[in-house]
Amino acid sequence: MDRLKTKVAIVTGAALGIGRAIAIRMAEEGASVAVVDLLESDALALAAELTAAGHRARGWRCDVSDETAVARVMTEVVEHFGRLDIVVNNAGVAGVNKPTHEITEAEWDWVQAINVKGVFFCTKHAIPHLKTAGGGSIINLSSIYGLVGGADLPPYHASKGAVRLMSKTDALIYAPDRIRVNSIHPGFIWTPLVEHHLQGTDDPEAARAGTAALHPLGHMGEPDDIAWGAVYLASDEAKFITGSELVIDGGYTAR
Ligand code: NAD
């Protein structure tokens, strides 16, 4: 119930999927939650839902690839809730599913702008607030594809590899400030991102079954499987954990 009591969290990409589950679980654990997303009405609706359930939450529209917007939202969140302790860099896109030699520069850059630069901007503009709070926890959503390769989505895999090492670098830079930085590496989790990705295949039902079978546990994960990992990394239970990789993948990368 109170694992995050008195803490203030920003969750990006919190309107749908994994981010939504993280926002809900963090609020239930006592955090004040800034629900940040490009989808303004969904972000505001989730914040209203959480507030109606007796939690503290507020929604913000923000494109994480827009540095000015990110800086403004960070400031507004601290003005509204009084401090900042937790940043979950979850907003991300899959991008085009083409072989490398067919990808345009614009297609490549779009994925990096959100998945990599978005993490950079949110970290950059959160750090001063986390220092003021005397420390904090930054949680970056990488992927199994920040650990192993996959024969599809080249810009996505590159972006998630970058996020993995950005997390370790920032863990080292900000350890003296008691700011912990860790990455989470989900296997396939059933969210709108994965649903959309599989719908782009010739036989979505077969692709869904085939994707589930890639995981030794025999099925895809659900958003809460990741949300509980994020709650743990955000909490004081994880006070000695920084620069680490929390793999939550049903055994996908155990082979
Ligand atoms: P999703 O598409 O279901 O939700 C992503 C959310 O991010 C949406 O609400 C979307 O509006 C928001 N968003 C997208 N671009 C944004 C931007 N520029 N600024 C602000 N918000 C933006 O995705 P998901 O499956 O929940 O994935 C969440 C994170 O987890 C992503 O970083 C993804 O790469 C990572 N991940 C997902 C899986 C999976 O299987 N679902 C596996 C590994 C890693």
PDB file of C-alpha atoms and ligand atoms in Angstrom:
ATOM      1  CA  MET A   1       0.000   0.000   0.000  1.00  0.00           C
ATOM      2  CA  ASP A   2       2.563   2.597   1.075  1.00  0.00           C
ATOM      3  CA  ARG A   3       5.763   1.557  -0.681  1.00  0.00           C
ATOM      4  CA  LEU A   4       6.032   4.968  -2.390  1.00  0.00           C
ATOM      5  CA  LYS A   5       4.367   7.107   0.246  1.00  0.00           C
ATOM      6  CA  THR A   6       5.463  10.799   0.117  1.00  0.00           C
ATOM      7  CA  LYS A   7       7.204  10.330  -3.246  1.00  0.00           C
ATOM      8  CA  VAL A   8       6.340  12.191  -6.445  1.00  0.00           C
ATOM      9  CA  ALA A   9       6.616  10.328  -9.750  1.00  0.00           C
ATOM     10  CA  ILE A  10       6.570  11.366 -13.386  1.00  0.00           C
ATOM     11  CA  VAL A  11       5.586   8.590 -15.770  1.00  0.00           C
ATOM     12  CA  THR A  12       5.944   9.351 -19.480  1.00  0.00           C
ATOM     13  CA  GLY A  13       3.799   7.551 -22.023  1.00  0.00           C
ATOM     14  CA  ALA A  14       1.412   6.903 -19.156  1.00  0.00           C
ATOM     15  CA  ALA A  15      -1.851   6.997 -21.124  1.00  0.00           C
ATOM     16  CA  LEU A  16      -1.638   3.432 -22.459  1.00  0.00           C
ATOM     17  CA  GLY A  17      -0.004   0.074 -22.003  1.00  0.00           C
ATOM     18  CA  ILE A  18       2.946  -0.350 -19.653  1.00  0.00           C
ATOM     19  CA  GLY A  19       3.089   3.332 -18.637  1.00  0.00           C
ATOM     20  CA  ARG A  20      -0.557   3.299 -17.641  1.00  0.00           C
ATOM     21  CA  ALA A  21      -0.037   0.237 -15.419  1.00  0.00           C
ATOM     22  CA  ILE A  22       3.033   1.847 -13.833  1.00  0.00           C
ATOM     23  CA  ALA A  23       1.115   5.065 -13.103  1.00  0.00           C
ATOM     24  CA  ILE A  24      -1.740   3.118 -11.510  1.00  0.00           C
ATOM     25  CA  ARG A  25       0.468   0.874  -9.356  1.00  0.00           C
ATOM     26  CA  MET A  26       2.642   3.793  -8.232  1.00  0.00           C
ATOM     27  CA  ALA A  27      -0.430   5.819  -7.255  1.00  0.00           C
ATOM     28  CA  GLU A  28      -1.839   2.836  -5.349  1.00  0.00           C
ATOM     29  CA  GLU A  29       1.498   2.598  -3.507  1.00  0.00           C
ATOM     30  CA  GLY A  30       1.092   6.167  -2.296  1.00  0.00           C
ATOM     31  CA  ALA A  31       3.021   8.194  -4.880  1.00  0.00           C
ATOM     32  CA  SER A  32       1.707  11.428  -6.341  1.00  0.00           C
ATOM     33  CA  VAL A  33       1.757  10.704 -10.065  1.00  0.00           C
ATOM     34  CA  ALA A  34       2.218  13.006 -13.040  1.00  0.00           C
ATOM     35  CA  VAL A  35       0.553  11.209 -15.933  1.00  0.00           C
ATOM     36  CA  VAL A  36       2.457  12.495 -18.968  1.00  0.00           C
ATOM     37  CA  ASP A  37       1.620  11.607 -22.547  1.00  0.00           C
ATOM     38  CA  LEU A  38       1.225  12.901 -26.062  1.00  0.00           C
ATOM     39  CA  LEU A  39      -2.415  11.773 -25.857  1.00  0.00           C
ATOM     40  CA  GLU A  40      -3.782  14.585 -23.734  1.00  0.00           C
ATOM     41  CA  SER A  41      -7.357  13.398 -23.222  1.00  0.00           C
ATOM     42  CA  ASP A  42      -6.250   9.878 -22.231  1.00  0.00           C
ATOM     43  CA  ALA A  43      -3.668  11.291 -19.803  1.00  0.00           C
ATOM     44  CA  LEU A  44      -6.222  13.613 -18.217  1.00  0.00           C
ATOM     45  CA  ALA A  45      -8.778  10.785 -18.039  1.00  0.00           C
ATOM     46  CA  LEU A  46      -6.373   8.466 -16.224  1.00  0.00           C
ATOM     47  CA  ALA A  47      -5.409  11.221 -13.791  1.00  0.00           C
ATOM     48  CA  ALA A  48      -9.103  11.863 -13.112  1.00  0.00           C
ATOM     49  CA  GLU A  49      -9.686   8.137 -12.591  1.00  0.00           C
ATOM     50  CA  LEU A  50      -6.833   7.946 -10.086  1.00  0.00           C
ATOM     51  CA  THR A  51      -7.996  11.061  -8.271  1.00  0.00           C
ATOM     52  CA  ALA A  52     -11.544   9.696  -8.052  1.00  0.00           C
ATOM     53  CA  ALA A  53     -10.099   6.538  -6.481  1.00  0.00           C
ATOM     54  CA  GLY A  54      -8.532   8.665  -3.734  1.00  0.00           C
ATOM     55  CA  HIS A  55      -5.002   8.913  -5.137  1.00  0.00           C
ATOM     56  CA  ARG A  56      -2.967  11.989  -6.053  1.00  0.00           C
ATOM     57  CA  ALA A  57      -2.507  12.453  -9.804  1.00  0.00           C
ATOM     58  CA  ARG A  58      -2.569  15.061 -12.536  1.00  0.00           C
ATOM     59  CA  GLY A  59      -2.275  14.749 -16.305  1.00  0.00           C
ATOM     60  CA  TRP A  60      -0.005  16.663 -18.647  1.00  0.00           C
ATOM     61  CA  ARG A  61       0.281  16.659 -22.422  1.00  0.00           C
ATOM     62  CA  CYS A  62       3.923  16.473 -23.405  1.00  0.00           C
ATOM     63  CA  ASP A  63       5.898  15.259 -26.383  1.00  0.00           C
ATOM     64  CA  VAL A  64       9.100  13.870 -24.859  1.00  0.00           C
ATOM     65  CA  SER A  65      11.020  14.672 -28.040  1.00  0.00           C
ATOM     66  CA  ASP A  66      10.340  18.406 -27.504  1.00  0.00           C
ATOM     67  CA  GLU A  67      12.946  19.737 -25.049  1.00  0.00           C
ATOM     68  CA  THR A  68      11.091  22.976 -24.303  1.00  0.00           C
ATOM     69  CA  ALA A  69       7.909  21.078 -23.477  1.00  0.00           C
ATOM     70  CA  VAL A  70       9.796  18.581 -21.300  1.00  0.00           C
ATOM     71  CA  ALA A  71      11.511  21.346 -19.305  1.00  0.00           C
ATOM     72  CA  ARG A  72       8.181  23.143 -18.802  1.00  0.00           C
ATOM     73  CA  VAL A  73       6.346  20.011 -17.641  1.00  0.00           C
ATOM     74  CA  MET A  74       9.116  19.068 -15.177  1.00  0.00           C
ATOM     75  CA  THR A  75       8.861  22.540 -13.628  1.00  0.00           C
ATOM     76  CA  GLU A  76       5.056  22.442 -13.534  1.00  0.00           C
ATOM     77  CA  VAL A  77       5.047  19.006 -11.897  1.00  0.00           C
ATOM     78  CA  VAL A  78       7.375  20.226  -9.133  1.00  0.00           C
ATOM     79  CA  GLU A  79       5.305  23.406  -8.711  1.00  0.00           C
ATOM     80  CA  HIS A  80       2.148  21.303  -8.425  1.00  0.00           C
ATOM     81  CA  PHE A  81       3.335  18.436  -6.205  1.00  0.00           C
ATOM     82  CA  GLY A  82       6.189  20.221  -4.386  1.00  0.00           C
ATOM     83  CA  ARG A  83       9.065  17.881  -5.277  1.00  0.00           C
ATOM     84  CA  LEU A  84      10.215  15.130  -7.641  1.00  0.00           C
ATOM     85  CA  ASP A  85      11.567  11.700  -6.629  1.00  0.00           C
ATOM     86  CA  ILE A  86      10.849   9.254  -9.450  1.00  0.00           C
ATOM     87  CA  VAL A  87      11.074   9.526 -13.232  1.00  0.00           C
ATOM     88  CA  VAL A  88       9.882   6.662 -15.399  1.00  0.00           C
ATOM     89  CA  ASN A  89      11.098   7.146 -18.960  1.00  0.00           C
ATOM     90  CA  ASN A  90       8.549   4.871 -20.564  1.00  0.00           C
ATOM     91  CA  ALA A  91       7.269   6.746 -23.653  1.00  0.00           C
ATOM     92  CA  GLY A  92       8.413   4.899 -26.740  1.00  0.00           C
ATOM     93  CA  VAL A  93       7.491   3.924 -30.280  1.00  0.00           C
ATOM     94  CA  ALA A  94       8.246   0.807 -32.341  1.00  0.00           C
ATOM     95  CA  GLY A  95       8.854   2.632 -35.624  1.00  0.00           C
ATOM     96  CA  VAL A  96       8.908   1.109 -39.075  1.00  0.00           C
ATOM     97  CA  ASN A  97       9.355  -2.601 -39.573  1.00  0.00           C
ATOM     98  CA  LYS A  98      11.642  -2.755 -42.603  1.00  0.00           C
ATOM     99  CA  PRO A  99      15.113  -4.119 -43.262  1.00  0.00           C
ATOM    100  CA  THR A 100      17.904  -1.628 -42.634  1.00  0.00           C
ATOM    101  CA  HIS A 101      18.610  -0.899 -46.309  1.00  0.00           C
ATOM    102  CA  GLU A 102      15.038   0.293 -46.895  1.00  0.00           C
ATOM    103  CA  ILE A 103      14.795   2.689 -43.940  1.00  0.00           C
ATOM    104  CA  THR A 104      14.832   6.423 -44.606  1.00  0.00           C
ATOM    105  CA  GLU A 105      16.756   8.899 -42.492  1.00  0.00           C
ATOM    106  CA  ALA A 106      13.474  10.434 -41.321  1.00  0.00           C
ATOM    107  CA  GLU A 107      12.137   7.036 -40.218  1.00  0.00           C
ATOM    108  CA  TRP A 108      15.354   6.348 -38.305  1.00  0.00           C
ATOM    109  CA  ASP A 109      15.436   9.797 -36.694  1.00  0.00           C
ATOM    110  CA  TRP A 110      11.796   9.677 -35.567  1.00  0.00           C
ATOM    111  CA  VAL A 111      12.396   6.608 -33.408  1.00  0.00           C
ATOM    112  CA  GLN A 112      15.647   7.967 -31.950  1.00  0.00           C
ATOM    113  CA  ALA A 113      14.003  11.346 -31.222  1.00  0.00           C
ATOM    114  CA  ILE A 114      11.394   9.732 -28.958  1.00  0.00           C
ATOM    115  CA  ASN A 115      13.102   6.609 -27.600  1.00  0.00           C
ATOM    116  CA  VAL A 116      16.599   8.039 -27.070  1.00  0.00           C
ATOM    117  CA  LYS A 117      16.437  11.833 -27.091  1.00  0.00           C
ATOM    118  CA  GLY A 118      13.210  11.709 -25.080  1.00  0.00           C
ATOM    119  CA  VAL A 119      15.003   9.801 -22.318  1.00  0.00           C
ATOM    120  CA  PHE A 120      17.880  12.291 -22.509  1.00  0.00           C
ATOM    121  CA  PHE A 121      15.585  15.340 -22.280  1.00  0.00           C
ATOM    122  CA  CYS A 122      13.507  13.955 -19.414  1.00  0.00           C
ATOM    123  CA  THR A 123      16.625  12.928 -17.498  1.00  0.00           C
ATOM    124  CA  LYS A 124      18.382  16.241 -18.160  1.00  0.00           C
ATOM    125  CA  HIS A 125      15.474  18.335 -16.923  1.00  0.00           C
ATOM    126  CA  ALA A 126      14.617  16.056 -13.990  1.00  0.00           C
ATOM    127  CA  ILE A 127      18.118  15.952 -12.514  1.00  0.00           C
ATOM    128  CA  PRO A 128      18.097  19.445 -10.920  1.00  0.00           C
ATOM    129  CA  HIS A 129      14.774  18.630  -9.218  1.00  0.00           C
ATOM    130  CA  LEU A 130      16.000  15.207  -8.047  1.00  0.00           C
ATOM    131  CA  LYS A 131      19.139  16.831  -6.635  1.00  0.00           C
ATOM    132  CA  THR A 132      16.965  19.305  -4.754  1.00  0.00           C
ATOM    133  CA  ALA A 133      14.990  16.360  -3.338  1.00  0.00           C
ATOM    134  CA  GLY A 134      18.253  14.820  -2.089  1.00  0.00           C
ATOM    135  CA  GLY A 135      18.145  11.854  -4.466  1.00  0.00           C
ATOM    136  CA  GLY A 136      15.748   9.814  -6.519  1.00  0.00           C
ATOM    137  CA  SER A 137      15.131   6.966  -8.911  1.00  0.00           C
ATOM    138  CA  ILE A 138      15.166   7.116 -12.703  1.00  0.00           C
ATOM    139  CA  ILE A 139      13.744   4.069 -14.449  1.00  0.00           C
ATOM    140  CA  ASN A 140      14.328   3.715 -18.182  1.00  0.00           C
ATOM    141  CA  LEU A 141      12.312   1.334 -20.318  1.00  0.00           C
ATOM    142  CA  SER A 142      14.735  -0.523 -22.529  1.00  0.00           C
ATOM    143  CA  SER A 143      13.738  -3.957 -23.848  1.00  0.00           C
ATOM    144  CA  ILE A 144      14.947  -7.495 -24.367  1.00  0.00           C
ATOM    145  CA  TYR A 145      16.084  -5.838 -27.605  1.00  0.00           C
ATOM    146  CA  GLY A 146      18.517  -3.729 -25.614  1.00  0.00           C
ATOM    147  CA  LEU A 147      20.148  -7.057 -24.649  1.00  0.00           C
ATOM    148  CA  VAL A 148      19.842  -9.293 -27.709  1.00  0.00           C
ATOM    149  CA  GLY A 149      19.193  -8.715 -31.402  1.00  0.00           C
ATOM    150  CA  GLY A 150      16.054  -9.319 -33.410  1.00  0.00           C
ATOM    151  CA  ALA A 151      15.634  -9.609 -37.185  1.00  0.00           C
ATOM    152  CA  ASP A 152      13.213  -6.711 -37.447  1.00  0.00           C
ATOM    153  CA  LEU A 153      12.675  -3.064 -36.352  1.00  0.00           C
ATOM    154  CA  PRO A 154      16.332  -1.888 -36.711  1.00  0.00           C
ATOM    155  CA  PRO A 155      15.793   1.678 -35.413  1.00  0.00           C
ATOM    156  CA  TYR A 156      13.916   0.343 -32.363  1.00  0.00           C
ATOM    157  CA  HIS A 157      16.604  -2.147 -31.367  1.00  0.00           C
ATOM    158  CA  ALA A 158      19.303   0.510 -31.765  1.00  0.00           C
ATOM    159  CA  SER A 159      17.311   2.868 -29.559  1.00  0.00           C
ATOM    160  CA  LYS A 160      16.836   0.312 -26.799  1.00  0.00           C
ATOM    161  CA  GLY A 161      20.528  -0.582 -26.821  1.00  0.00           C
ATOM    162  CA  ALA A 162      21.276   3.112 -26.375  1.00  0.00           C
ATOM    163  CA  VAL A 163      18.863   3.395 -23.457  1.00  0.00           C
ATOM    164  CA  ARG A 164      20.579   0.473 -21.710  1.00  0.00           C
ATOM    165  CA  LEU A 165      23.973   2.199 -21.688  1.00  0.00           C
ATOM    166  CA  MET A 166      22.572   5.689 -21.066  1.00  0.00           C
ATOM    167  CA  SER A 167      21.147   4.204 -17.871  1.00  0.00           C
ATOM    168  CA  LYS A 168      24.511   2.836 -16.741  1.00  0.00           C
ATOM    169  CA  THR A 169      26.345   6.067 -17.605  1.00  0.00           C
ATOM    170  CA  ASP A 170      23.852   8.206 -15.711  1.00  0.00           C
ATOM    171  CA  ALA A 171      23.945   5.728 -12.812  1.00  0.00           C
ATOM    172  CA  LEU A 172      27.672   6.419 -12.512  1.00  0.00           C
ATOM    173  CA  ILE A 173      27.434  10.184 -13.011  1.00  0.00           C
ATOM    174  CA  TYR A 174      24.663  10.727 -10.465  1.00  0.00           C
ATOM    175  CA  ALA A 175      25.474   8.102  -7.821  1.00  0.00           C
ATOM    176  CA  PRO A 176      27.153  10.788  -5.658  1.00  0.00           C
ATOM    177  CA  ASP A 177      23.821  12.664  -5.721  1.00  0.00           C
ATOM    178  CA  ARG A 178      21.984   9.550  -4.512  1.00  0.00           C
ATOM    179  CA  ILE A 179      20.092   9.402  -7.795  1.00  0.00           C
ATOM    180  CA  ARG A 180      19.719   5.781  -8.887  1.00  0.00           C
ATOM    181  CA  VAL A 181      19.293   4.944 -12.572  1.00  0.00           C
ATOM    182  CA  ASN A 182      18.212   1.510 -13.761  1.00  0.00           C
ATOM    183  CA  SER A 183      16.783  -0.015 -16.915  1.00  0.00           C
ATOM    184  CA  ILE A 184      13.920  -2.468 -17.294  1.00  0.00           C
ATOM    185  CA  HIS A 185      14.021  -5.014 -20.119  1.00  0.00           C
ATOM    186  CA  PRO A 186      10.561  -6.397 -20.863  1.00  0.00           C
ATOM    187  CA  GLY A 187       9.856  -9.338 -23.113  1.00  0.00           C
ATOM    188  CA  PHE A 188       6.735  -8.998 -25.263  1.00  0.00           C
ATOM    189  CA  ILE A 189       3.982  -7.414 -23.188  1.00  0.00           C
ATOM    190  CA  TRP A 190       0.447  -7.313 -24.563  1.00  0.00           C
ATOM    191  CA  THR A 191      -0.102  -3.570 -25.144  1.00  0.00           C
ATOM    192  CA  PRO A 192      -1.337  -1.379 -28.025  1.00  0.00           C
ATOM    193  CA  LEU A 193       2.299  -1.190 -29.252  1.00  0.00           C
ATOM    194  CA  VAL A 194       2.590  -4.965 -29.654  1.00  0.00           C
ATOM    195  CA  GLU A 195      -0.962  -5.340 -30.941  1.00  0.00           C
ATOM    196  CA  HIS A 196      -0.259  -2.768 -33.651  1.00  0.00           C
ATOM    197  CA  HIS A 197       3.074  -4.396 -34.493  1.00  0.00           C
ATOM    198  CA  LEU A 198       1.492  -7.848 -34.913  1.00  0.00           C
ATOM    199  CA  GLN A 199      -1.416  -6.451 -36.921  1.00  0.00           C
ATOM    200  CA  GLY A 200       1.164  -5.415 -39.491  1.00  0.00           C
ATOM    201  CA  THR A 201       2.033  -9.078 -40.157  1.00  0.00           C
ATOM    202  CA  ASP A 202       0.371 -11.383 -42.746  1.00  0.00           C
ATOM    203  CA  ASP A 203      -1.434 -13.478 -40.119  1.00  0.00           C
ATOM    204  CA  PRO A 204      -1.823 -11.544 -36.836  1.00  0.00           C
ATOM    205  CA  GLU A 205      -3.326 -14.494 -34.911  1.00  0.00           C
ATOM    206  CA  ALA A 206      -0.486 -16.818 -35.896  1.00  0.00           C
ATOM    207  CA  ALA A 207       1.995 -14.036 -35.133  1.00  0.00           C
ATOM    208  CA  ARG A 208       0.456 -13.600 -31.676  1.00  0.00           C
ATOM    209  CA  ALA A 209       0.766 -17.315 -30.909  1.00  0.00           C
ATOM    210  CA  GLY A 210       4.282 -17.421 -32.351  1.00  0.00           C
ATOM    211  CA  THR A 211       5.341 -14.405 -30.288  1.00  0.00           C
ATOM    212  CA  ALA A 212       3.929 -15.931 -27.117  1.00  0.00           C
ATOM    213  CA  ALA A 213       5.869 -19.142 -27.818  1.00  0.00           C
ATOM    214  CA  LEU A 214       9.171 -17.208 -27.918  1.00  0.00           C
ATOM    215  CA  HIS A 215       8.937 -16.950 -24.130  1.00  0.00           C
ATOM    216  CA  PRO A 216       9.859 -20.122 -22.204  1.00  0.00           C
ATOM    217  CA  LEU A 217       6.963 -19.424 -19.814  1.00  0.00           C
ATOM    218  CA  GLY A 218       4.721 -19.886 -22.864  1.00  0.00           C
ATOM    219  CA  HIS A 219       2.896 -16.563 -23.022  1.00  0.00           C
ATOM    220  CA  MET A 220       3.374 -12.814 -23.370  1.00  0.00           C
ATOM    221  CA  GLY A 221       3.547 -10.682 -20.277  1.00  0.00           C
ATOM    222  CA  GLU A 222       0.986  -8.168 -19.100  1.00  0.00           C
ATOM    223  CA  PRO A 223       1.610  -4.503 -18.203  1.00  0.00           C
ATOM    224  CA  ASP A 224       1.441  -5.205 -14.466  1.00  0.00           C
ATOM    225  CA  ASP A 225       4.396  -7.594 -14.758  1.00  0.00           C
ATOM    226  CA  ILE A 226       6.496  -4.541 -15.634  1.00  0.00           C
ATOM    227  CA  ALA A 227       4.666  -2.140 -13.311  1.00  0.00           C
ATOM    228  CA  TRP A 228       5.607  -4.132 -10.212  1.00  0.00           C
ATOM    229  CA  GLY A 229       9.263  -4.064 -11.283  1.00  0.00           C
ATOM    230  CA  ALA A 230       9.067  -0.293 -11.662  1.00  0.00           C
ATOM    231  CA  VAL A 231       7.442   0.076  -8.235  1.00  0.00           C
ATOM    232  CA  TYR A 232      10.295  -1.944  -6.733  1.00  0.00           C
ATOM    233  CA  LEU A 233      13.038   0.100  -8.434  1.00  0.00           C
ATOM    234  CA  ALA A 234      11.311   3.334  -7.396  1.00  0.00           C
ATOM    235  CA  SER A 235      10.966   2.281  -3.770  1.00  0.00           C
ATOM    236  CA  ASP A 236      13.498   2.401  -0.955  1.00  0.00           C
ATOM    237  CA  GLU A 237      13.532  -1.419  -1.109  1.00  0.00           C
ATOM    238  CA  ALA A 238      15.885  -0.905  -4.086  1.00  0.00           C
ATOM    239  CA  LYS A 239      18.134   1.657  -2.351  1.00  0.00           C
ATOM    240  CA  PHE A 240      21.335  -0.276  -3.199  1.00  0.00           C
ATOM    241  CA  ILE A 241      20.392  -0.877  -6.844  1.00  0.00           C
ATOM    242  CA  THR A 242      21.776   1.382  -9.533  1.00  0.00           C
ATOM    243  CA  GLY A 243      23.129   0.788 -13.034  1.00  0.00           C
ATOM    244  CA  SER A 244      21.355  -2.550 -13.121  1.00  0.00           C
ATOM    245  CA  GLU A 245      19.167  -4.273 -15.692  1.00  0.00           C
ATOM    246  CA  LEU A 246      15.879  -5.679 -14.495  1.00  0.00           C
ATOM    247  CA  VAL A 247      14.931  -8.334 -17.060  1.00  0.00           C
ATOM    248  CA  ILE A 248      11.222  -9.225 -16.995  1.00  0.00           C
ATOM    249  CA  ASP A 249      10.818 -11.421 -20.032  1.00  0.00           C
ATOM    250  CA  GLY A 250       9.318 -14.815 -19.247  1.00  0.00           C
ATOM    251  CA  GLY A 251      12.749 -16.321 -19.850  1.00  0.00           C
ATOM    252  CA  TYR A 252      13.166 -14.954 -23.411  1.00  0.00           C
ATOM    253  CA  THR A 253      16.836 -14.001 -22.929  1.00  0.00           C
ATOM    254  CA  ALA A 254      17.718 -16.941 -20.651  1.00  0.00           C
ATOM    255  CA  ARG A 255      18.708 -19.163 -23.570  1.00  0.00           C
TER     256      ARG A 255
HETATM  257  P1  NAD B   1       2.246   1.709 -26.119  1.00  0.00           P
HETATM  258  O1  NAD B   1       2.379   2.128 -27.545  1.00  0.00           O
HETATM  259  O2  NAD B   1       1.173   0.771 -25.767  1.00  0.00           O
HETATM  260  O3  NAD B   1       2.183   3.015 -25.205  1.00  0.00           O
HETATM  261  C1  NAD B   1       3.165   3.990 -25.359  1.00  0.00           C
HETATM  262  C2  NAD B   1       2.671   5.301 -24.817  1.00  0.00           C
HETATM  263  O4  NAD B   1       3.670   6.286 -25.085  1.00  0.00           O
HETATM  264  C3  NAD B   1       1.379   5.786 -25.473  1.00  0.00           C
HETATM  265  O5  NAD B   1       0.478   6.248 -24.495  1.00  0.00           O
HETATM  266  C4  NAD B   1       1.859   6.911 -26.385  1.00  0.00           C
HETATM  267  O6  NAD B   1       0.877   7.911 -26.604  1.00  0.00           O
HETATM  268  C5  NAD B   1       3.041   7.447 -25.603  1.00  0.00           C
HETATM  269  N1  NAD B   1       3.972   8.199 -26.453  1.00  0.00           N
HETATM  270  C6  NAD B   1       4.432   7.852 -27.676  1.00  0.00           C
HETATM  271  N2  NAD B   1       5.226   8.811 -28.160  1.00  0.00           N
HETATM  272  C7  NAD B   1       5.274   9.787 -27.223  1.00  0.00           C
HETATM  273  C8  NAD B   1       5.939  11.032 -27.147  1.00  0.00           C
HETATM  274  N3  NAD B   1       6.690  11.489 -28.157  1.00  0.00           N
HETATM  275  N4  NAD B   1       5.786  11.767 -26.027  1.00  0.00           N
HETATM  276  C9  NAD B   1       5.002  11.333 -25.006  1.00  0.00           C
HETATM  277  N5  NAD B   1       4.341  10.151 -25.035  1.00  0.00           N
HETATM  278  C10 NAD B   1       4.480   9.392 -26.131  1.00  0.00           C
HETATM  279  O7  NAD B   1       3.683   1.087 -25.701  1.00  0.00           O
HETATM  280  P2  NAD B   1       4.031   0.015 -24.562  1.00  0.00           P
HETATM  281  O8  NAD B   1       4.030  -1.325 -25.175  1.00  0.00           O
HETATM  282  O9  NAD B   1       3.233   0.275 -23.348  1.00  0.00           O
HETATM  283  O10 NAD B   1       5.572   0.381 -24.326  1.00  0.00           O
HETATM  284  C11 NAD B   1       6.011   1.260 -23.295  1.00  0.00           C
HETATM  285  C12 NAD B   1       7.535   1.224 -23.255  1.00  0.00           C
HETATM  286  O11 NAD B   1       7.968  -0.106 -23.007  1.00  0.00           O
HETATM  287  C13 NAD B   1       8.175   1.650 -24.574  1.00  0.00           C
HETATM  288  O12 NAD B   1       9.356   2.368 -24.310  1.00  0.00           O
HETATM  289  C14 NAD B   1       8.511   0.329 -25.227  1.00  0.00           C
HETATM  290  O13 NAD B   1       9.555   0.419 -26.149  1.00  0.00           O
HETATM  291  C15 NAD B   1       8.878  -0.502 -24.012  1.00  0.00           C
HETATM  292  N6  NAD B   1       8.759  -1.933 -24.244  1.00  0.00           N
HETATM  293  C16 NAD B   1       7.557  -2.489 -24.570  1.00  0.00           C
HETATM  294  C17 NAD B   1       7.478  -3.843 -24.799  1.00  0.00           C
HETATM  295  C18 NAD B   1       6.188  -4.523 -25.151  1.00  0.00           C
HETATM  296  O14 NAD B   1       6.237  -5.705 -25.488  1.00  0.00           O
HETATM  297  N7  NAD B   1       5.042  -3.855 -25.067  1.00  0.00           N
HETATM  298  C19 NAD B   1       8.628  -4.633 -24.705  1.00  0.00           C
HETATM  299  C20 NAD B   1       9.831  -4.035 -24.380  1.00  0.00           C
HETATM  300  C21 NAD B   1       9.886  -2.677 -24.149  1.00  0.00           C
END
